[in-house]
Amino acid sequence: MADKNIVLLISCSQEYIRHTGDDEKKHSAEINRMFESISGIYLPLLNMFASLERDTIPFRIALVLPPVLCTLLADPVVQQQYINWLDRRIDLGKKELTRCNGNAKLCAVVKLGLEKAQEDKIDFTTAYDQNLLKKFSEYEKKGYVELLATCGTNIFLPHYNGMEEVLNAQVETGLYAHRTFFGETPNGFWLPELGYTQGIEKVLHAYSINYTVLDSRGLLFSETEPEKGIFAPARCDNSVVVFARDNEVDKEVFGSEGYASNEVYCNVNRDIGFELPLDKLGTYIEKGTARFASGYRYWKKQQDGTDEDNARFTDPSTDEDMYDAEAAMKQCSADASLFVKGKIEKLIKAEQLLPDSNNVTLVCTFSAEKIIQNWIEGISWIEQIYRNGVNQPVSFTLLSDLLADRYKMQRVKPYYSANIGTGYGETLLSSKNSWMMRYVRKASSRMIDLAERFRDDTGLKARLLNLGARELLMAQSCGWAKMIDDGISPEYAADRFRESILAFTAVFDSLGSNTVSTEWLTNLESEHPLFPWINYRIFSRKH
């Protein structure tokens, strides 16, 4: 009988959105998404770990915490902004209690949001001492968590196929950042958006990476038919191991009839930050700025066909409309039980079809971004997966635990694939955002040339080149293209992309004319304190 394994993996992504002073108020909607992630993903994850450990529930989970996210979480300025953000939420919650006075059931829902903000502040400042990365690292050392490295920024690697220097620079930056934040050399590497094309495994092998994860299409459409499908890892010609994710998970969780769509759950799209008139939100949202979520959500998800606009600017007046947190938590447990049962059944069928296998495995990946956008109970549901998995014929394991027979694995040549668009990343080159590629590819070619021409420079020129490398890494992030294609702050995304491209172009022109404004250089260095240790020579050709 084969061992049946489930790997749960949460991948996080974050663009470098950092503003201070007047810009903090101007771009509060964009900054808000970062803080929503802290309150909705990172603190709940750490609390989940503590709860499961306290109850001696066996759990093991893989996480992807990218360098940009880690940089922001470790930034004292961002940490204080988050505390101030929580204070504003707490103040808004107290005002909401006064506004809703007289409706006991509604006040009970208001208190949920208020208590969440208060608990988040205590957790962040007291329990975790504002250092979430240290706590994640502690759980990794205990063997509960596996932290995969990833690229320096959220680059879609297939777009740079043929530019080996770019691939090397992004992988090298990601690995150096991982060691800086967590003190460990990782065995596994997460490809942003699971973007793979042939040749990327050679770059990973050059940096001693042992394994990565692909979209199931990458393995199933391999030139060599995978004998065990997605139920076992395979290896490339250079012995880099590839796991294929279970592509059905996204539909099971976030599909139109997925777990997250159950009407008992909180309606993420209805928030008083969008619903109430500005004069009732006090100073929480500045006049003249874009509205954003407040965390005070009183409605359940709407049934199909319900017109949410009919209820705009009114509080939920009936039990049918109002969110019931207790009912939602019960549903989380029921849905988690169904999920575990379904995966076990799938593994049993795989075991029957693969009688010679010692192990059958399913890799279930979850996007933190999708959880935030669709399902505030998502982390609670994941906790219930572990609790419902107790005494079941399945083990929750880590990817690194499945490498024992690495050199006995089947050799494959994976196919071009991704986890975005229809599986090939086409939405990153849509009619809305394709204009970006010509600029960033040109800048990448110029950076490679600069790294060759100024191999031994120091002092001011080195600072200038380091700045250019940093701005280019930010411009290479496909997150800006995603925001534009998804319609999420598209003007902001386009402006931030242009800002980095123009900054790089200024570096290029300054080196060509042998002049530089030290004031401009210093200001931009302080505005974007990302990768302070960066060395522009990462873009050099390897000899």
Coordinates of C-alpha atoms in Angstrom, one line a residue:
M1 CA 0.0 0.0 0.0
A2 CA 1.4 3.4 -1.0
D3 CA 1.8 6.3 1.4
K4 CA -0.7 9.0 0.6
N5 CA 0.6 12.6 1.0
I6 CA -0.8 16.0 0.7
V7 CA 1.4 19.1 0.4
L8 CA -0.3 22.4 1.2
L9 CA 1.5 25.5 -0.1
I10 CA 0.6 29.1 0.2
S11 CA 2.3 31.5 -2.3
C12 CA 2.4 35.2 -1.5
S13 CA 3.2 38.1 -3.8
Q14 CA 3.7 41.8 -3.2
E15 CA 4.7 44.8 -5.3
Y16 CA 7.0 47.4 -3.8
I17 CA 4.4 49.9 -2.8
R18 CA 5.9 52.2 -0.1
H19 CA 5.0 55.8 0.4
T20 CA 5.6 58.4 3.1
G21 CA 4.4 61.9 3.9
D22 CA 1.7 63.3 1.7
D23 CA 2.1 60.4 -0.7
E24 CA 1.0 58.0 2.0
K25 CA -2.5 59.7 2.1
K26 CA -2.6 60.0 -1.7
H27 CA -1.9 56.3 -2.3
S28 CA -3.7 55.0 0.8
A29 CA -5.8 52.6 -1.3
E30 CA -2.7 50.9 -2.7
I31 CA -1.0 50.8 0.7
N32 CA -4.2 49.4 2.2
R33 CA -3.9 46.1 0.3
M34 CA -0.5 45.4 1.9
F35 CA -1.9 46.0 5.4
E36 CA -5.0 43.9 4.5
S37 CA -2.6 41.1 3.8
I38 CA -0.9 41.4 7.1
S39 CA -4.2 41.3 9.0
G40 CA -5.8 38.7 6.7
I41 CA -2.9 36.3 5.9
Y42 CA 0.4 36.7 7.9
L43 CA -1.0 37.3 11.4
P44 CA -3.7 34.6 11.0
L45 CA -1.1 32.1 9.7
L46 CA 1.2 32.6 12.7
N47 CA -1.9 32.4 15.0
M48 CA -2.9 29.2 13.2
F49 CA 0.6 27.7 13.8
A50 CA 0.4 28.5 17.5
S51 CA -3.0 27.1 17.8
L52 CA -2.2 23.8 16.0
E53 CA 1.1 23.5 17.9
R54 CA -0.7 24.1 21.3
D55 CA -3.3 21.4 20.5
T56 CA -0.6 19.0 19.2
I57 CA -2.2 18.8 15.8
P58 CA 0.4 17.6 13.2
F59 CA 0.8 20.2 10.5
R60 CA 3.4 20.9 7.9
I61 CA 3.1 23.7 5.3
A62 CA 5.2 25.3 2.5
L63 CA 5.3 29.0 2.2
V64 CA 6.6 31.5 -0.3
L65 CA 7.5 34.8 1.2
P66 CA 9.0 36.9 -1.6
P67 CA 11.9 39.4 -1.0
V68 CA 9.8 42.5 -1.7
L69 CA 7.2 41.4 0.9
C70 CA 10.0 40.5 3.4
T71 CA 11.6 43.9 2.8
L72 CA 8.3 45.7 3.6
L73 CA 7.5 43.6 6.6
A74 CA 11.0 44.3 8.0
D75 CA 10.8 48.1 7.3
P76 CA 10.3 50.1 10.5
V77 CA 8.5 52.8 8.5
V78 CA 6.0 50.3 7.1
Q79 CA 5.6 48.7 10.5
Q80 CA 4.7 52.0 12.1
Q81 CA 2.3 52.8 9.3
Y82 CA 0.6 49.4 9.9
I83 CA 0.2 50.2 13.6
N84 CA -1.3 53.7 12.7
W85 CA -3.6 51.9 10.2
L86 CA -4.8 49.6 12.9
D87 CA -5.4 52.6 15.2
R88 CA -7.6 54.2 12.6
R89 CA -9.6 51.0 12.2
I90 CA -10.1 50.7 15.9
D91 CA -11.3 54.4 16.0
L92 CA -13.6 53.7 13.1
G93 CA -15.0 50.6 14.9
K94 CA -15.8 52.6 18.0
K95 CA -17.7 55.2 15.9
E96 CA -19.5 52.4 14.1
L97 CA -20.7 51.0 17.5
T98 CA -22.2 54.4 18.2
R99 CA -23.8 54.7 14.8
C100 CA -25.3 51.2 15.0
N101 CA -26.5 51.6 18.5
G102 CA -30.0 50.3 18.8
N103 CA -29.4 47.3 16.6
A104 CA -28.0 44.6 18.9
K105 CA -27.3 42.0 16.1
L106 CA -25.6 44.6 13.9
C107 CA -23.5 45.8 16.9
A108 CA -22.4 42.2 17.4
V109 CA -21.0 42.1 13.9
V110 CA -19.4 45.5 14.3
K111 CA -17.6 44.2 17.4
L112 CA -16.1 41.4 15.4
G113 CA -14.3 43.8 13.2
L114 CA -13.3 46.0 16.1
E115 CA -12.0 43.1 18.2
K116 CA -10.1 41.8 15.1
A117 CA -8.3 45.1 14.7
Q118 CA -7.5 45.3 18.5
E119 CA -6.2 41.7 18.5
D120 CA -4.1 42.3 15.4
K121 CA -2.4 45.3 17.1
I122 CA -1.7 43.2 20.3
D123 CA -0.4 40.3 18.2
F124 CA 1.8 42.5 16.0
T125 CA 3.3 44.7 18.7
T126 CA 3.4 42.4 21.7
A127 CA 3.2 38.8 20.7
Y128 CA 5.4 39.1 17.6
D129 CA 7.3 42.3 18.5
Q130 CA 6.7 43.7 15.0
N131 CA 9.0 40.9 13.7
L132 CA 6.8 38.5 11.7
L133 CA 9.7 37.2 9.7
K134 CA 11.5 36.0 12.8
K135 CA 8.5 34.0 13.9
F136 CA 8.1 32.4 10.5
S137 CA 11.8 31.4 10.7
E138 CA 11.3 29.9 14.1
Y139 CA 8.5 27.7 12.8
E140 CA 10.7 26.6 9.9
K141 CA 13.4 25.6 12.4
K142 CA 10.8 23.5 14.3
G143 CA 10.1 21.6 11.1
Y144 CA 6.5 22.8 10.7
V145 CA 7.2 25.2 7.8
E146 CA 9.1 25.0 4.6
L147 CA 10.1 28.3 3.1
L148 CA 10.8 28.3 -0.6
A149 CA 12.9 31.1 -2.1
T150 CA 11.7 33.0 -5.2
C151 CA 13.0 35.7 -7.6
G152 CA 14.0 39.1 -6.4
T153 CA 10.7 40.6 -7.8
N154 CA 7.6 39.0 -9.3
I155 CA 9.1 38.5 -12.7
F156 CA 7.5 36.3 -15.4
L157 CA 10.7 34.4 -16.3
P158 CA 9.5 33.1 -19.8
H159 CA 9.3 36.7 -21.0
Y160 CA 13.1 36.8 -20.6
N161 CA 14.0 33.5 -22.3
G162 CA 17.2 34.1 -24.1
M163 CA 18.4 36.8 -21.6
E164 CA 20.3 34.5 -19.3
E165 CA 21.8 37.4 -17.4
V166 CA 18.3 38.6 -16.4
L167 CA 17.3 35.1 -15.2
N168 CA 20.6 34.8 -13.2
A169 CA 20.1 38.3 -11.7
Q170 CA 16.6 37.6 -10.5
V171 CA 17.4 34.1 -9.1
E172 CA 20.6 35.3 -7.4
T173 CA 18.8 38.3 -5.9
G174 CA 16.0 36.1 -4.5
L175 CA 18.5 33.6 -3.0
Y176 CA 20.6 36.3 -1.4
A177 CA 17.5 38.0 0.0
H178 CA 16.3 34.6 1.4
R179 CA 19.5 34.1 3.2
T180 CA 19.5 37.7 4.5
F181 CA 16.0 37.4 6.0
F182 CA 16.0 33.8 7.1
G183 CA 19.6 32.8 7.5
E184 CA 19.2 29.6 5.5
T185 CA 20.1 28.4 2.1
P186 CA 16.9 27.1 0.5
N187 CA 16.5 23.8 -1.3
G188 CA 13.4 24.8 -3.2
F189 CA 12.5 27.6 -5.5
W190 CA 9.1 29.1 -6.4
L191 CA 8.8 30.4 -10.0
P192 CA 6.7 33.5 -9.9
E193 CA 3.3 32.8 -11.5
L194 CA 4.7 29.3 -12.0
G195 CA 6.1 30.7 -15.2
Y196 CA 8.3 28.0 -16.8
T197 CA 10.0 27.5 -20.1
Q198 CA 12.7 25.1 -21.1
G199 CA 16.1 26.2 -19.8
I200 CA 15.0 27.7 -16.5
E201 CA 15.9 24.5 -14.8
K202 CA 19.5 25.0 -15.9
V203 CA 19.6 28.4 -14.1
L204 CA 18.2 26.8 -10.9
H205 CA 20.7 24.0 -11.1
A206 CA 23.6 26.5 -11.4
Y207 CA 22.5 28.0 -8.1
S208 CA 22.2 24.5 -6.4
I209 CA 18.4 24.5 -6.3
N210 CA 17.1 21.0 -5.8
Y211 CA 13.4 21.4 -6.7
T212 CA 10.6 23.6 -7.9
V213 CA 6.8 23.5 -8.6
L214 CA 5.1 23.7 -12.0
D215 CA 1.6 24.1 -13.2
S216 CA 0.2 20.6 -14.0
R217 CA 0.3 21.4 -17.7
G218 CA 4.1 21.7 -17.5
L219 CA 4.5 18.1 -16.4
L220 CA 1.5 16.5 -18.2
F221 CA 2.5 18.0 -21.6
S222 CA 6.2 17.0 -21.1
E223 CA 8.0 15.6 -24.2
T224 CA 8.3 12.4 -22.2
E225 CA 4.9 11.3 -20.9
P226 CA 5.0 11.3 -17.1
E227 CA 4.3 7.8 -15.9
K228 CA 2.8 8.8 -12.6
G229 CA 1.1 12.0 -13.8
I230 CA 0.9 14.7 -11.1
F231 CA 1.0 12.2 -8.3
A232 CA 4.8 12.0 -8.1
P233 CA 7.7 14.3 -8.7
A234 CA 9.9 13.9 -11.7
R235 CA 13.3 15.3 -12.6
C236 CA 14.8 17.2 -15.4
D237 CA 17.9 16.1 -17.3
N238 CA 20.1 17.9 -14.8
S239 CA 18.2 16.3 -11.9
V240 CA 16.3 19.4 -10.7
V241 CA 13.1 17.9 -9.3
V242 CA 9.8 19.2 -10.5
F243 CA 6.5 18.8 -8.6
A244 CA 3.2 19.5 -10.4
R245 CA 0.4 21.2 -8.5
D246 CA -3.2 19.9 -8.5
N247 CA -4.9 22.3 -10.9
E248 CA -8.4 21.4 -9.7
V249 CA -7.8 23.2 -6.4
D250 CA -8.5 26.7 -7.7
K251 CA -11.8 25.6 -9.1
E252 CA -12.7 23.7 -6.0
V253 CA -12.0 26.7 -3.7
F254 CA -12.6 29.8 -5.8
G255 CA -14.8 28.5 -8.6
S256 CA -18.4 29.7 -9.0
E257 CA -19.5 26.7 -6.9
G258 CA -16.4 26.5 -4.9
Y259 CA -16.1 26.5 -1.1
A260 CA -15.4 30.2 -0.9
S261 CA -18.6 31.0 -2.7
N262 CA -20.9 29.6 0.0
E263 CA -23.4 32.2 1.0
V264 CA -22.7 31.7 4.7
Y265 CA -19.3 33.4 4.3
C266 CA -18.6 37.1 4.6
N267 CA -19.2 39.2 1.5
V268 CA -15.7 40.5 0.9
N269 CA -17.0 43.0 -1.8
R270 CA -19.3 44.8 0.6
D271 CA -17.4 46.9 3.1
I272 CA -18.5 50.2 4.7
G273 CA -15.4 51.8 3.3
F274 CA -17.2 51.5 -0.1
E275 CA -20.8 51.6 1.2
L276 CA -21.2 54.4 3.6
P277 CA -21.2 58.1 2.7
L278 CA -17.8 59.8 3.4
D279 CA -19.2 62.0 6.2
K280 CA -20.0 58.8 8.2
L281 CA -16.5 57.5 7.8
G282 CA -14.9 60.4 9.7
T283 CA -11.2 60.8 8.9
Y284 CA -10.7 57.1 7.9
I285 CA -10.8 58.0 4.2
E286 CA -9.5 61.4 3.2
K287 CA -11.7 63.4 0.9
G288 CA -10.5 63.4 -2.7
T289 CA -8.8 60.0 -2.3
A290 CA -9.9 56.6 -3.6
R291 CA -12.1 54.5 -1.3
F292 CA -10.7 51.3 0.2
A293 CA -11.8 48.5 2.5
S294 CA -12.2 49.3 6.2
G295 CA -12.5 45.7 7.4
Y296 CA -16.0 46.3 8.7
R297 CA -18.1 43.9 6.6
Y298 CA -21.6 43.1 7.8
W299 CA -23.1 41.2 4.9
K300 CA -23.1 37.5 3.9
K301 CA -22.3 36.6 0.3
Q302 CA -25.1 37.2 -2.0
Q303 CA -27.1 34.5 -3.7
D304 CA -26.8 34.2 -7.5
G305 CA -28.9 36.8 -9.2
T306 CA -29.1 39.2 -6.2
D307 CA -28.5 42.8 -7.2
E308 CA -26.1 44.1 -4.5
D309 CA -26.7 47.7 -5.7
N310 CA -30.2 47.5 -4.3
A311 CA -28.8 47.4 -0.8
R312 CA -26.2 50.2 -1.2
F313 CA -25.7 52.5 1.7
T314 CA -28.0 50.5 4.0
D315 CA -27.1 48.2 6.9
P316 CA -28.2 44.6 6.7
S317 CA -31.6 44.6 8.2
T318 CA -32.5 40.9 8.4
D319 CA -30.8 37.7 9.5
E320 CA -30.8 36.6 5.9
D321 CA -28.5 39.5 5.0
M322 CA -26.3 39.7 8.1
Y323 CA -23.0 37.9 8.5
D324 CA -22.9 35.2 11.2
A325 CA -19.3 34.4 12.1
E326 CA -20.2 31.4 14.2
A327 CA -22.1 29.8 11.2
A328 CA -19.1 30.7 8.9
M329 CA -16.7 28.9 11.2
K330 CA -18.9 25.8 11.3
Q331 CA -19.0 25.8 7.5
C332 CA -15.2 26.1 7.4
S333 CA -15.0 22.8 9.3
A334 CA -17.5 21.1 7.1
D335 CA -15.9 22.4 3.9
A336 CA -12.4 21.4 5.1
S337 CA -13.7 17.9 5.9
L338 CA -15.1 17.6 2.3
F339 CA -11.8 18.9 0.9
V340 CA -9.7 16.3 2.8
K341 CA -12.2 13.5 1.9
G342 CA -12.0 14.5 -1.8
K343 CA -8.2 14.5 -1.8
I344 CA -8.0 11.1 -0.1
E345 CA -10.4 9.6 -2.6
K346 CA -8.3 11.0 -5.4
L347 CA -5.1 9.6 -3.9
I348 CA -6.7 6.2 -3.5
K349 CA -7.7 6.1 -7.2
A350 CA -4.1 7.1 -8.0
E351 CA -2.8 4.3 -5.8
Q352 CA -4.9 1.8 -7.6
L353 CA -3.7 3.0 -11.0
L354 CA 0.0 3.1 -9.8
P355 CA 0.3 -0.2 -7.9
D356 CA 4.2 -0.1 -8.0
S357 CA 4.4 3.3 -6.3
N358 CA 5.5 3.7 -2.7
N359 CA 4.1 7.2 -2.5
V360 CA 1.3 9.1 -4.1
T361 CA 1.2 12.8 -3.5
L362 CA -1.0 15.8 -4.3
V363 CA 0.5 19.3 -4.2
C364 CA -2.3 21.8 -3.3
T365 CA -1.2 25.5 -3.9
F366 CA -3.2 28.5 -2.6
S367 CA -2.6 32.1 -3.7
A368 CA -2.6 34.5 -0.7
E369 CA -3.8 37.2 -3.1
K370 CA -6.9 35.2 -4.1
I371 CA -7.7 34.5 -0.4
I372 CA -7.6 38.2 0.5
Q373 CA -9.7 39.1 -2.5
N374 CA -12.4 36.4 -2.1
W375 CA -12.4 34.7 1.3
I376 CA -11.6 36.2 4.6
E377 CA -12.2 32.9 6.3
G378 CA -9.6 31.2 4.1
I379 CA -6.9 30.8 6.7
S380 CA -9.4 29.4 9.2
W381 CA -10.5 26.9 6.5
I382 CA -6.8 25.8 6.0
E383 CA -6.5 25.3 9.8
Q384 CA -9.6 23.1 9.7
I385 CA -8.0 21.0 7.0
Y386 CA -5.3 20.0 9.4
R387 CA -7.8 19.4 12.2
N388 CA -10.0 17.3 10.0
G389 CA -7.0 15.4 8.7
V390 CA -6.3 13.8 12.2
N391 CA -6.7 10.0 12.1
Q392 CA -7.2 10.1 8.4
P393 CA -5.2 7.8 6.0
V394 CA -3.1 10.7 4.7
S395 CA 0.0 12.6 5.8
F396 CA 0.6 16.3 5.5
T397 CA 4.2 16.6 4.3
L398 CA 6.8 19.0 2.9
L399 CA 8.1 19.0 -0.6
S400 CA 11.7 18.4 0.7
D401 CA 10.6 15.2 2.4
L402 CA 9.8 13.7 -1.0
L403 CA 13.3 13.8 -2.5
A404 CA 14.7 10.7 -1.0
D405 CA 14.6 8.7 -4.3
R406 CA 15.5 11.7 -6.4
Y407 CA 17.8 9.8 -8.7
K408 CA 15.3 7.1 -9.3
M409 CA 12.7 9.5 -10.6
Q410 CA 11.6 9.6 -14.2
R411 CA 13.4 12.1 -16.4
V412 CA 11.1 14.6 -18.2
K413 CA 11.4 17.7 -20.3
P414 CA 8.6 20.0 -19.0
Y415 CA 6.5 22.1 -21.2
Y416 CA 5.9 25.9 -21.2
S417 CA 3.3 26.7 -18.6
A418 CA 2.1 29.1 -15.9
N419 CA -0.7 29.5 -13.4
I420 CA -2.1 32.7 -14.9
G421 CA -4.4 33.3 -17.8
T422 CA -5.4 30.0 -19.3
G423 CA -2.2 28.4 -18.1
Y424 CA 0.3 30.2 -20.4
G425 CA 0.6 33.8 -18.9
E426 CA -1.1 35.4 -21.9
T427 CA -2.9 38.0 -19.7
L428 CA 0.6 39.5 -19.0
L429 CA 0.8 40.5 -22.7
S430 CA -2.7 41.6 -23.3
S431 CA -3.9 44.6 -25.3
K432 CA -3.9 46.6 -22.0
N433 CA -0.4 46.0 -20.9
S434 CA 1.8 44.7 -23.8
W435 CA 3.3 48.2 -24.2
M436 CA 5.3 47.6 -21.1
M437 CA 7.4 44.8 -22.5
R438 CA 9.4 46.7 -25.1
Y439 CA 10.6 49.2 -22.5
V440 CA 11.6 46.7 -19.8
R441 CA 13.3 44.4 -22.4
K442 CA 15.3 47.4 -23.7
A443 CA 16.3 48.5 -20.2
S444 CA 17.3 44.9 -19.4
S445 CA 19.6 44.8 -22.5
R446 CA 21.1 48.1 -21.4
M447 CA 21.7 47.0 -17.9
I448 CA 23.6 43.9 -19.1
D449 CA 25.7 46.2 -21.3
L450 CA 26.4 48.6 -18.4
A451 CA 27.4 45.7 -16.1
E452 CA 30.0 44.7 -18.7
R453 CA 31.3 48.2 -19.4
F454 CA 31.7 49.2 -15.8
R455 CA 32.8 45.9 -14.2
D456 CA 35.3 47.4 -11.8
D457 CA 33.8 50.8 -10.9
T458 CA 33.3 52.0 -7.3
G459 CA 32.1 55.0 -5.5
L460 CA 29.5 57.2 -7.1
K461 CA 29.3 55.2 -10.3
A462 CA 28.8 52.0 -8.4
R463 CA 25.9 53.6 -6.4
L464 CA 24.4 54.8 -9.6
L465 CA 24.6 51.4 -11.2
N466 CA 23.2 49.7 -8.1
L467 CA 20.3 52.1 -8.3
G468 CA 19.7 51.2 -11.9
A469 CA 19.8 47.5 -11.1
R470 CA 17.3 48.0 -8.3
E471 CA 14.9 50.1 -10.4
L472 CA 15.1 47.5 -13.3
L473 CA 14.3 44.6 -10.9
M474 CA 11.2 46.5 -9.8
A475 CA 10.2 47.3 -13.5
Q476 CA 10.6 43.6 -14.3
S477 CA 7.8 42.6 -11.9
C478 CA 4.8 41.3 -13.8
G479 CA 2.6 42.5 -10.9
W480 CA 2.2 45.9 -12.6
A481 CA 0.9 44.2 -15.7
K482 CA -1.4 42.1 -13.6
M483 CA -2.8 45.1 -11.9
I484 CA -3.5 46.8 -15.2
D485 CA -5.1 43.7 -16.8
D486 CA -7.2 43.1 -13.7
G487 CA -8.3 46.7 -13.4
I488 CA -6.8 47.0 -9.9
S489 CA -5.4 50.6 -9.6
P490 CA -4.2 50.4 -13.3
E491 CA -3.2 54.1 -13.4
Y492 CA -1.0 53.6 -10.3
A493 CA 0.6 50.5 -11.7
A494 CA 1.4 52.2 -15.0
D495 CA 2.8 55.2 -13.2
R496 CA 5.0 53.0 -10.9
F497 CA 6.3 51.1 -13.9
R498 CA 7.1 54.3 -15.8
E499 CA 8.8 55.7 -12.7
S500 CA 11.2 52.8 -12.5
I501 CA 11.9 52.8 -16.2
L502 CA 12.5 56.6 -16.2
A503 CA 14.8 56.2 -13.2
F504 CA 16.8 53.5 -15.0
T505 CA 17.0 55.6 -18.1
A506 CA 18.3 58.6 -16.1
V507 CA 21.0 56.3 -14.7
F508 CA 21.9 55.2 -18.3
D509 CA 22.0 58.7 -19.6
S510 CA 24.1 59.9 -16.6
L511 CA 26.7 57.2 -17.2
G512 CA 26.8 58.1 -20.9
S513 CA 27.3 61.8 -20.2
N514 CA 29.5 61.2 -17.1
T515 CA 27.4 63.5 -14.9
V516 CA 25.1 62.7 -12.1
S517 CA 23.0 64.6 -9.6
T518 CA 24.0 63.3 -6.2
E519 CA 20.9 64.9 -4.6
W520 CA 18.6 63.0 -7.1
L521 CA 20.6 59.8 -6.4
T522 CA 20.4 60.1 -2.6
N523 CA 16.7 61.0 -2.7
L524 CA 15.8 58.0 -4.8
E525 CA 17.9 55.7 -2.7
S526 CA 16.0 56.8 0.4
E527 CA 12.6 56.6 -1.3
H528 CA 13.2 53.0 -2.5
P529 CA 15.4 51.3 0.2
L530 CA 14.9 47.9 -1.5
F531 CA 17.9 45.5 -1.6
P532 CA 20.4 47.8 0.1
W533 CA 23.1 45.2 -0.4
I534 CA 22.5 44.9 -4.2
N535 CA 25.5 44.7 -6.5
Y536 CA 24.8 45.6 -10.1
R537 CA 27.3 43.0 -11.3
I538 CA 24.6 40.4 -10.9
F539 CA 23.6 41.4 -14.4
S540 CA 27.1 40.6 -15.7
R541 CA 27.6 37.8 -18.2
K542 CA 28.9 34.7 -16.5
H543 CA 32.3 33.7 -17.8

